[in-house]
mmCIF file of C-alpha atoms in Angstrom:
data_model
loop_
_atom_site.group_PDB
_atom_site.id
_atom_site.type_symbol
_atom_site.label_atom_id
_atom_site.label_comp_id
_atom_site.label_asym_id
_atom_site.label_seq_id
_atom_site.Cartn_x
_atom_site.Cartn_y
_atom_site.Cartn_z
ATOM 1 C CA MET V 1 93.228 -35.106 -3.628
ATOM 2 C CA ASN V 2 92.728 -38.714 -2.544
ATOM 3 C CA GLU V 3 89.173 -38.706 -3.910
ATOM 4 C CA ARG V 4 90.347 -37.508 -7.324
ATOM 5 C CA ARG V 5 93.085 -40.088 -7.425
ATOM 6 C CA ALA V 6 90.676 -42.844 -6.379
ATOM 7 C CA ALA V 7 88.192 -41.753 -9.057
ATOM 8 C CA ARG V 8 90.952 -41.710 -11.695
ATOM 9 C CA GLU V 9 92.123 -45.193 -10.661
ATOM 10 C CA HIS V 10 88.541 -46.485 -10.765
ATOM 11 C CA ARG V 11 87.987 -45.035 -14.239
ATOM 12 C CA ARG V 12 91.305 -46.521 -15.402
ATOM 13 C CA ALA V 13 90.326 -49.947 -14.087
ATOM 14 C CA GLN V 14 86.903 -49.734 -15.749
ATOM 15 C CA GLU V 15 88.418 -48.733 -19.103
ATOM 16 C CA PHE V 16 90.903 -51.575 -18.934
ATOM 17 C CA GLU V 17 88.221 -54.070 -17.944
ATOM 18 C CA LEU V 18 86.136 -53.023 -20.953
ATOM 19 C CA PHE V 19 89.188 -53.401 -23.196
ATOM 20 C CA VAL V 20 89.853 -56.932 -21.896
ATOM 21 C CA ALA V 21 86.173 -57.853 -22.260
ATOM 22 C CA GLY V 22 86.298 -56.843 -25.901
ATOM 23 C CA ALA V 23 89.745 -58.062 -26.905
ATOM 24 C CA GLY V 24 90.453 -60.844 -24.418
ATOM 25 C CA GLY V 25 89.001 -63.667 -26.474
ATOM 26 C CA ARG V 26 90.899 -62.783 -29.634
ATOM 27 C CA LEU V 27 94.142 -62.240 -27.733
ATOM 28 C CA LEU V 28 93.697 -65.578 -25.947
ATOM 29 C CA HIS V 29 93.165 -67.280 -29.293
ATOM 30 C CA ALA V 30 96.343 -65.676 -30.652
ATOM 31 C CA ALA V 31 98.236 -66.840 -27.559
ATOM 32 C CA LEU V 32 96.898 -70.370 -28.013
ATOM 33 C CA LEU V 33 98.064 -70.377 -31.606
ATOM 34 C CA LEU V 34 101.489 -69.087 -30.585
ATOM 35 C CA THR V 35 102.043 -71.639 -27.839
ATOM 36 C CA GLY V 36 100.727 -74.506 -29.965
ATOM 37 C CA GLU V 37 98.337 -75.686 -27.268
ATOM 38 C CA PRO V 38 95.190 -77.532 -28.317
ATOM 39 C CA GLY V 39 92.831 -75.002 -26.744
ATOM 40 C CA ARG V 40 89.351 -75.414 -25.313
ATOM 41 C CA ALA V 41 86.690 -78.006 -25.846
ATOM 42 C CA ALA V 42 84.082 -77.107 -28.442
ATOM 43 C CA GLY V 43 81.189 -75.045 -27.212
ATOM 44 C CA SER V 44 82.900 -73.656 -24.137
ATOM 45 C CA GLY V 45 82.869 -70.054 -25.369
ATOM 46 C CA ASP V 46 86.002 -67.977 -25.341
ATOM 47 C CA GLY V 47 86.508 -68.526 -21.616
ATOM 48 C CA PHE V 48 87.123 -64.859 -20.923
ATOM 49 C CA ASP V 49 84.764 -62.866 -18.760
ATOM 50 C CA GLY V 50 86.432 -59.474 -19.119
ATOM 51 C CA SER V 51 87.894 -59.353 -15.640
ATOM 52 C CA CYS V 52 91.597 -59.459 -15.067
ATOM 53 C CA GLY V 53 91.239 -62.845 -13.379
ATOM 54 C CA GLY V 54 91.262 -64.881 -16.574
ATOM 55 C CA ALA V 55 88.699 -67.473 -17.484
ATOM 56 C CA THR V 56 85.195 -67.764 -16.174
ATOM 57 C CA GLY V 57 84.769 -70.131 -13.347
ATOM 58 C CA SER V 58 82.629 -73.211 -13.346
ATOM 59 C CA ARG V 59 84.360 -76.457 -12.452
ATOM 60 C CA GLY V 60 85.505 -77.535 -15.928
ATOM 61 C CA ASP V 61 86.136 -73.992 -17.090
ATOM 62 C CA GLU V 62 88.714 -72.777 -14.589
ATOM 63 C CA PRO V 63 91.985 -71.250 -15.808
ATOM 64 C CA GLY V 64 94.363 -73.911 -16.999
ATOM 65 C CA SER V 65 91.808 -76.719 -16.877
ATOM 66 C CA ARG V 66 91.583 -76.925 -20.657
ATOM 67 C CA GLY V 67 95.285 -77.325 -21.462
ATOM 68 C CA THR V 68 95.820 -73.612 -21.939
ATOM 69 C CA GLU V 69 98.171 -72.844 -19.053
ATOM 70 C CA ALA V 70 101.045 -71.454 -21.119
ATOM 71 C CA ALA V 71 98.780 -69.307 -23.311
ATOM 72 C CA GLU V 72 96.984 -67.876 -20.287
ATOM 73 C CA ARG V 73 100.294 -67.139 -18.564
ATOM 74 C CA LEU V 74 101.614 -65.399 -21.700
ATOM 75 C CA LEU V 75 98.439 -63.358 -22.131
ATOM 76 C CA THR V 76 98.268 -62.416 -18.457
ATOM 77 C CA ALA V 77 101.812 -61.059 -18.570
ATOM 78 C CA ALA V 78 101.087 -59.073 -21.761
ATOM 79 C CA LEU V 79 97.862 -57.646 -20.292
ATOM 80 C CA ALA V 80 99.638 -56.750 -17.052
ATOM 81 C CA ARG V 81 102.208 -54.766 -19.025
ATOM 82 C CA THR V 82 99.459 -53.012 -20.969
ATOM 83 C CA TYR V 83 97.658 -52.131 -17.735
ATOM 84 C CA ALA V 84 100.859 -50.757 -16.249
ATOM 85 C CA ASP V 85 101.303 -48.532 -19.321
ATOM 86 C CA TRP V 86 97.595 -47.681 -19.669
ATOM 87 C CA ASP V 87 97.947 -44.005 -18.726
ATOM 88 C CA ARG V 88 100.928 -43.549 -21.059
ATOM 89 C CA LEU V 89 99.223 -44.894 -24.199
ATOM 90 C CA ARG V 90 98.117 -41.374 -25.226
ATOM 91 C CA GLY V 91 95.932 -42.349 -28.156
ATOM 92 C CA GLU V 92 97.909 -45.461 -29.077
ATOM 93 C CA ASP V 93 95.854 -48.566 -29.822
ATOM 94 C CA PRO V 94 95.845 -50.755 -26.688
ATOM 95 C CA TYR V 95 95.135 -53.869 -28.774
ATOM 96 C CA ALA V 96 98.208 -53.267 -30.959
ATOM 97 C CA ARG V 97 100.302 -52.610 -27.850
ATOM 98 C CA THR V 98 99.106 -55.837 -26.177
ATOM 99 C CA ARG V 99 99.591 -57.832 -29.369
ATOM 100 C CA GLN V 100 103.135 -56.481 -29.660
ATOM 101 C CA GLU V 101 103.852 -57.337 -26.034
ATOM 102 C CA LEU V 102 102.414 -60.832 -26.534
ATOM 103 C CA ALA V 103 104.676 -61.364 -29.566
ATOM 104 C CA VAL V 104 107.764 -60.044 -27.773
ATOM 105 C CA ARG V 105 107.130 -62.221 -24.710
ATOM 106 C CA PHE V 106 106.571 -65.265 -26.892
ATOM 107 C CA ALA V 107 109.724 -64.602 -28.901
ATOM 108 C CA ARG V 108 111.797 -64.269 -25.701
ATOM 109 C CA SER V 109 110.548 -67.591 -24.377
ATOM 110 C CA ALA V 110 110.197 -69.488 -27.677
ATOM 111 C CA ARG V 111 112.528 -72.251 -26.560
ATOM 112 C CA ARG V 112 109.765 -73.441 -24.197
ATOM 113 C CA TYR V 113 107.392 -74.034 -27.081
ATOM 114 C CA ARG V 114 109.531 -76.138 -29.443
ATOM 115 C CA ARG V 115 107.840 -79.457 -28.790
ATOM 116 C CA PRO V 116 104.417 -80.037 -30.389
ATOM 117 C CA ARG V 117 101.553 -79.764 -27.905
ATOM 118 C CA GLY V 118 98.700 -80.904 -30.115
ATOM 119 C CA GLY V 119 97.427 -77.519 -31.283
ATOM 120 C CA VAL V 120 96.612 -76.496 -34.839
ATOM 121 C CA LEU V 121 100.050 -74.955 -35.314
ATOM 122 C CA GLY V 122 101.844 -77.299 -32.933
ATOM 123 C CA GLY V 123 103.947 -78.906 -35.669
ATOM 124 C CA LEU V 124 105.553 -75.627 -36.709
ATOM 125 C CA SER V 125 108.635 -74.052 -35.175
ATOM 126 C CA PRO V 126 108.032 -71.172 -32.720
ATOM 127 C CA ARG V 127 109.301 -68.591 -35.246
ATOM 128 C CA GLU V 128 107.012 -69.970 -37.961
ATOM 129 C CA ARG V 129 104.057 -69.835 -35.573
ATOM 130 C CA LEU V 130 104.896 -66.263 -34.573
ATOM 131 C CA VAL V 131 105.171 -65.047 -38.170
ATOM 132 C CA LEU V 132 102.054 -66.940 -39.238
ATOM 133 C CA VAL V 133 99.943 -65.637 -36.369
ATOM 134 C CA LEU V 134 101.072 -62.039 -36.864
ATOM 135 C CA ARG V 135 100.700 -62.123 -40.638
ATOM 136 C CA LEU V 136 97.583 -64.222 -41.187
ATOM 137 C CA HIS V 137 95.617 -64.263 -37.945
ATOM 138 C CA GLU V 138 96.302 -60.694 -36.844
ATOM 139 C CA GLY V 139 96.724 -59.154 -40.316
ATOM 140 C CA VAL V 140 99.965 -57.324 -39.533
ATOM 141 C CA ALA V 141 101.845 -56.123 -42.646
ATOM 142 C CA GLU V 142 105.102 -57.834 -43.631
ATOM 143 C CA GLU V 143 107.087 -54.675 -42.967
ATOM 144 C CA GLN V 144 105.660 -54.276 -39.485
ATOM 145 C CA THR V 145 106.194 -57.953 -38.684
ATOM 146 C CA ALA V 146 109.786 -57.755 -39.899
ATOM 147 C CA ALA V 147 110.456 -54.648 -37.831
ATOM 148 C CA ALA V 148 108.885 -56.156 -34.705
ATOM 149 C CA LEU V 149 110.930 -59.365 -35.006
ATOM 150 C CA GLY V 150 114.172 -57.789 -36.210
ATOM 151 C CA LEU V 151 114.110 -59.694 -39.500
ATOM 152 C CA SER V 152 114.185 -58.621 -43.117
ATOM 153 C CA VAL V 153 110.933 -58.410 -45.082
ATOM 154 C CA GLU V 154 112.142 -61.172 -47.405
ATOM 155 C CA ARG V 155 112.889 -63.455 -44.451
ATOM 156 C CA VAL V 156 109.379 -62.896 -43.058
ATOM 157 C CA ARG V 157 107.933 -63.709 -46.467
ATOM 158 C CA VAL V 158 109.965 -66.930 -46.713
ATOM 159 C CA ILE V 159 109.061 -68.061 -43.181
ATOM 160 C CA CYS V 160 105.355 -67.379 -43.788
ATOM 161 C CA THR V 161 105.387 -69.218 -47.119
ATOM 162 C CA ARG V 162 107.217 -72.209 -45.624
ATOM 163 C CA ALA V 163 104.792 -72.395 -42.686
ATOM 164 C CA VAL V 164 101.735 -72.212 -44.929
ATOM 165 C CA SER V 165 103.102 -74.927 -47.232
ATOM 166 C CA ALA V 166 103.920 -77.108 -44.210
ATOM 167 C CA LEU V 167 100.332 -76.764 -42.977
ATOM 168 C CA ARG V 168 98.912 -77.509 -46.425
ATOM 169 C CA SER V 169 101.065 -80.600 -46.878
ATOM 170 C CA ARG V 170 100.090 -82.044 -43.494
ATOM 171 C CA PRO V 171 97.623 -84.942 -43.748
ATOM 172 C CA VAL V 172 94.128 -84.094 -42.608
ATOM 173 C CA THR V 173 92.956 -86.233 -39.706
ATOM 174 C CA PRO V 174 89.198 -86.604 -39.409
ATOM 175 C CA PRO V 175 87.771 -85.661 -36.028
ATOM 176 C CA ALA V 176 87.037 -88.579 -33.723
ATOM 177 C CA PRO V 177 83.321 -89.334 -33.513
ATOM 178 C CA ASP V 178 81.743 -88.635 -30.177
ATOM 179 C CA ARG V 179 80.376 -91.709 -28.490
ATOM 180 C CA ALA V 180 77.054 -91.214 -26.829
ATOM 181 C CA ALA V 181 76.404 -93.034 -23.588
ATOM 182 C CA PRO V 182 73.790 -95.822 -24.008
#
């Protein structure tokens, strides 16, 4: 009996690890957009190695070293919930479940993310970021977004339109040139 249970737990852990390896980068990017954090330096990869431990570990690439602490914390909590429910998914899409959990956890703690943090969507309100990420980045339908957030479809449409127009009206700042050492 113990051997069967151990084999089942090992298989479960392997399946979940493969899921995180495939979806971890995209989910981390969604969490970064939600929290409004600036994210990683260019060329660092997605920072996810597929294990439940978070980012890959060389000195400058450790979890939280790139200004992504809140996003990593949010994603870790959502993935932990998905892992806890892994056996009960019964054919349900684990990515959709994790994305839903990520959105719910962000919505519950949105007051923490009101101040701009320098990210692409940092100037938007938390609700605008949530609607924009679900609708445009994740491709969730208006009806599903409205149902998940407890809003009307018209309200989701208005929030998304307002967020997009706010992003379009924002002045474009050119990237700072990199200075090479002489």
